Amino acid sequence: MGNNAVGIERAGKTDSGKQDESVIIMQSRTDKEALAQAVYDIVIQVPPGRATSYGAIAKAIGYPNLSRMVGRIMKNSSDYCKNLPAHRVVNSQGLLSGKDGFEHSGQMQQLLEQEGITVKGNKINNWKNVFWDPMKEIQLFFFIMLLYFK
């Protein structure tokens, strides 16, 4: 490994006994920073009143098997940017799985509810309608911009 090597992430079992979706990856510090920046670039585009998932972000940045890595990046996102709408990123079922990364356990829910999203039992109600799919939404945005500036 080179001078800026961070290490190796190994696939293994999760706490629930499932196979961890992470593949064995050797990442340099530069690779990790680029991956984190790609995640933040997606998250900053999630509009108020909508939410996305770790898996949808992973897929949008070209690494569909790294949703757990996206979760870890989001957990550390407050170090990167105080204005990043991290509360708009949840798990694939709409569960507020990242709530422990906030100042207090109810803050993530509070921020979502301030944007008009209803949360019950740590899960976003009407998840299918609230879900913002970056693969579709960003593509649609660029298509509209192309039509507008044509």
Short mmCIF file of C-alpha atoms in Angstrom, two decimals:
data_model
loop_
_atom_site.label_atom_id
_atom_site.label_comp_id
_atom_site.label_asym_id
_atom_site.label_seq_id
_atom_site.Cartn_x
_atom_site.Cartn_y
_atom_site.Cartn_z
CA MET A 1 0.00 0.00 0.00
CA GLY A 2 1.14 3.53 -0.75
CA ASN A 3 1.77 6.42 1.60
CA ASN A 4 -1.83 7.58 1.56
CA ALA A 5 -3.37 4.14 2.07
CA VAL A 6 -6.14 3.91 4.62
CA GLY A 7 -6.63 0.19 4.81
CA ILE A 8 -8.81 -2.67 3.74
CA GLU A 9 -12.48 -3.09 4.47
CA ARG A 10 -13.28 -6.77 4.74
CA ALA A 11 -16.55 -8.48 4.00
CA GLY A 12 -17.94 -10.37 6.95
CA LYS A 13 -21.05 -11.05 8.95
CA THR A 14 -23.25 -8.29 10.32
CA ASP A 15 -24.67 -8.30 13.85
CA SER A 16 -27.79 -10.04 12.53
CA GLY A 17 -25.68 -12.82 10.99
CA LYS A 18 -26.30 -11.74 7.38
CA GLN A 19 -23.41 -11.56 4.96
CA ASP A 20 -22.03 -8.00 4.91
CA GLU A 21 -22.58 -6.49 1.47
CA SER A 22 -19.22 -4.73 1.49
CA VAL A 23 -16.65 -6.20 -0.81
CA ILE A 24 -12.96 -6.30 -0.03
CA ILE A 25 -11.72 -2.90 -1.08
CA MET A 26 -8.36 -1.30 -0.70
CA GLN A 27 -9.01 2.41 -0.49
CA SER A 28 -6.58 5.25 -0.51
CA ARG A 29 -7.42 8.40 1.39
CA THR A 30 -8.09 10.08 -1.97
CA ASP A 31 -10.55 7.34 -2.99
CA LYS A 32 -12.38 7.62 0.32
CA GLU A 33 -12.62 11.40 0.06
CA ALA A 34 -13.90 11.15 -3.53
CA LEU A 35 -16.53 8.61 -2.47
CA ALA A 36 -17.63 10.81 0.43
CA GLN A 37 -17.81 13.85 -1.84
CA ALA A 38 -19.98 11.93 -4.33
CA VAL A 39 -22.33 10.98 -1.47
CA TYR A 40 -22.54 14.58 -0.24
CA ASP A 41 -23.15 15.82 -3.80
CA ILE A 42 -26.25 13.59 -3.97
CA VAL A 43 -27.51 14.34 -0.45
CA ILE A 44 -27.35 18.10 -0.93
CA GLN A 45 -29.83 17.72 -3.82
CA VAL A 46 -32.54 15.91 -1.83
CA PRO A 47 -35.34 18.50 -1.61
CA PRO A 48 -37.17 19.42 1.60
CA GLY A 49 -40.14 17.15 2.23
CA ARG A 50 -38.48 14.20 0.50
CA ALA A 51 -36.01 11.54 1.66
CA THR A 52 -33.74 8.99 0.05
CA SER A 53 -31.96 5.84 1.16
CA TYR A 54 -28.35 4.78 1.65
CA GLY A 55 -28.82 2.16 -1.07
CA ALA A 56 -30.28 4.62 -3.58
CA ILE A 57 -27.28 6.92 -3.04
CA ALA A 58 -24.85 4.00 -3.41
CA LYS A 59 -26.51 3.00 -6.67
CA ALA A 60 -26.50 6.59 -7.96
CA ILE A 61 -22.76 6.99 -7.40
CA GLY A 62 -22.00 3.69 -9.11
CA TYR A 63 -21.42 1.45 -6.09
CA PRO A 64 -24.74 -0.37 -5.56
CA ASN A 65 -23.25 -2.78 -3.00
CA LEU A 66 -21.85 -0.12 -0.69
CA SER A 67 -24.96 1.17 1.09
CA ARG A 68 -23.33 0.45 4.47
CA MET A 69 -20.36 2.56 3.43
CA VAL A 70 -22.76 5.37 2.51
CA GLY A 71 -24.23 5.00 6.01
CA ARG A 72 -20.80 5.34 7.58
CA ILE A 73 -20.05 8.39 5.47
CA MET A 74 -23.36 9.95 6.53
CA LYS A 75 -22.63 9.19 10.19
CA ASN A 76 -19.50 11.35 9.89
CA SER A 77 -21.10 13.99 7.67
CA SER A 78 -21.37 16.61 10.42
CA ASP A 79 -17.58 16.81 10.34
CA TYR A 80 -17.83 17.76 6.67
CA CYS A 81 -20.75 20.13 6.43
CA LYS A 82 -23.16 21.49 9.02
CA ASN A 83 -25.73 22.35 6.30
CA LEU A 84 -25.91 18.87 4.75
CA PRO A 85 -29.51 17.57 5.05
CA ALA A 86 -28.40 14.26 6.55
CA HIS A 87 -31.84 13.83 8.14
CA ARG A 88 -33.22 13.14 4.64
CA VAL A 89 -31.24 9.89 4.33
CA VAL A 90 -32.78 6.76 5.84
CA ASN A 91 -32.69 3.02 5.24
CA SER A 92 -34.45 1.30 2.33
CA GLN A 93 -37.68 0.84 4.30
CA GLY A 94 -37.85 4.45 5.47
CA LEU A 95 -36.56 3.70 8.97
CA LEU A 96 -34.60 6.45 10.71
CA SER A 97 -31.59 4.20 11.13
CA GLY A 98 -29.16 7.14 11.28
CA LYS A 99 -30.85 8.93 14.18
CA ASP A 100 -27.96 8.16 16.54
CA GLY A 101 -25.72 10.41 14.45
CA PHE A 102 -27.64 13.52 15.53
CA GLU A 103 -27.27 15.68 18.64
CA HIS A 104 -30.23 13.98 20.34
CA SER A 105 -32.25 10.90 19.39
CA GLY A 106 -35.36 12.83 18.35
CA GLN A 107 -33.61 15.44 16.21
CA MET A 108 -33.76 13.50 12.93
CA GLN A 109 -37.51 12.96 13.28
CA GLN A 110 -38.03 16.57 14.32
CA LEU A 111 -36.19 17.88 11.23
CA LEU A 112 -38.19 15.62 8.92
CA GLU A 113 -41.49 16.63 10.53
CA GLN A 114 -40.59 20.32 10.14
CA GLU A 115 -40.46 19.61 6.40
CA GLY A 116 -43.90 17.99 6.40
CA ILE A 117 -42.81 14.35 6.56
CA THR A 118 -44.83 12.22 8.98
CA VAL A 119 -42.85 9.76 11.09
CA LYS A 120 -44.37 7.05 13.29
CA GLY A 121 -42.39 4.44 15.16
CA ASN A 122 -39.09 5.70 13.70
CA LYS A 123 -40.41 5.08 10.16
CA ILE A 124 -41.45 7.55 7.48
CA ASN A 125 -45.16 7.22 6.69
CA ASN A 126 -46.06 6.96 3.04
CA TRP A 127 -42.44 6.06 2.25
CA LYS A 128 -43.09 5.28 -1.43
CA ASN A 129 -44.37 8.83 -2.05
CA VAL A 130 -41.71 10.54 0.07
CA PHE A 131 -38.86 8.53 -1.47
CA TRP A 132 -36.57 10.60 -3.72
CA ASP A 133 -34.72 8.37 -6.18
CA PRO A 134 -31.52 10.13 -7.27
CA MET A 135 -31.23 7.91 -10.36
CA LYS A 136 -34.57 9.20 -11.64
CA GLU A 137 -34.75 12.68 -10.15
CA ILE A 138 -31.29 13.87 -11.15
CA GLN A 139 -31.68 12.44 -14.64
CA LEU A 140 -35.06 14.17 -14.97
CA PHE A 141 -33.55 17.46 -13.76
CA PHE A 142 -30.83 17.37 -16.40
CA PHE A 143 -33.35 16.44 -19.10
CA ILE A 144 -35.53 19.41 -18.16
CA MET A 145 -32.50 21.72 -18.11
CA LEU A 146 -31.50 20.49 -21.59
CA LEU A 147 -35.00 21.25 -22.89
CA TYR A 148 -35.05 24.65 -21.20
CA PHE A 149 -31.68 25.82 -22.52
CA LYS A 150 -32.09 24.36 -26.00
#
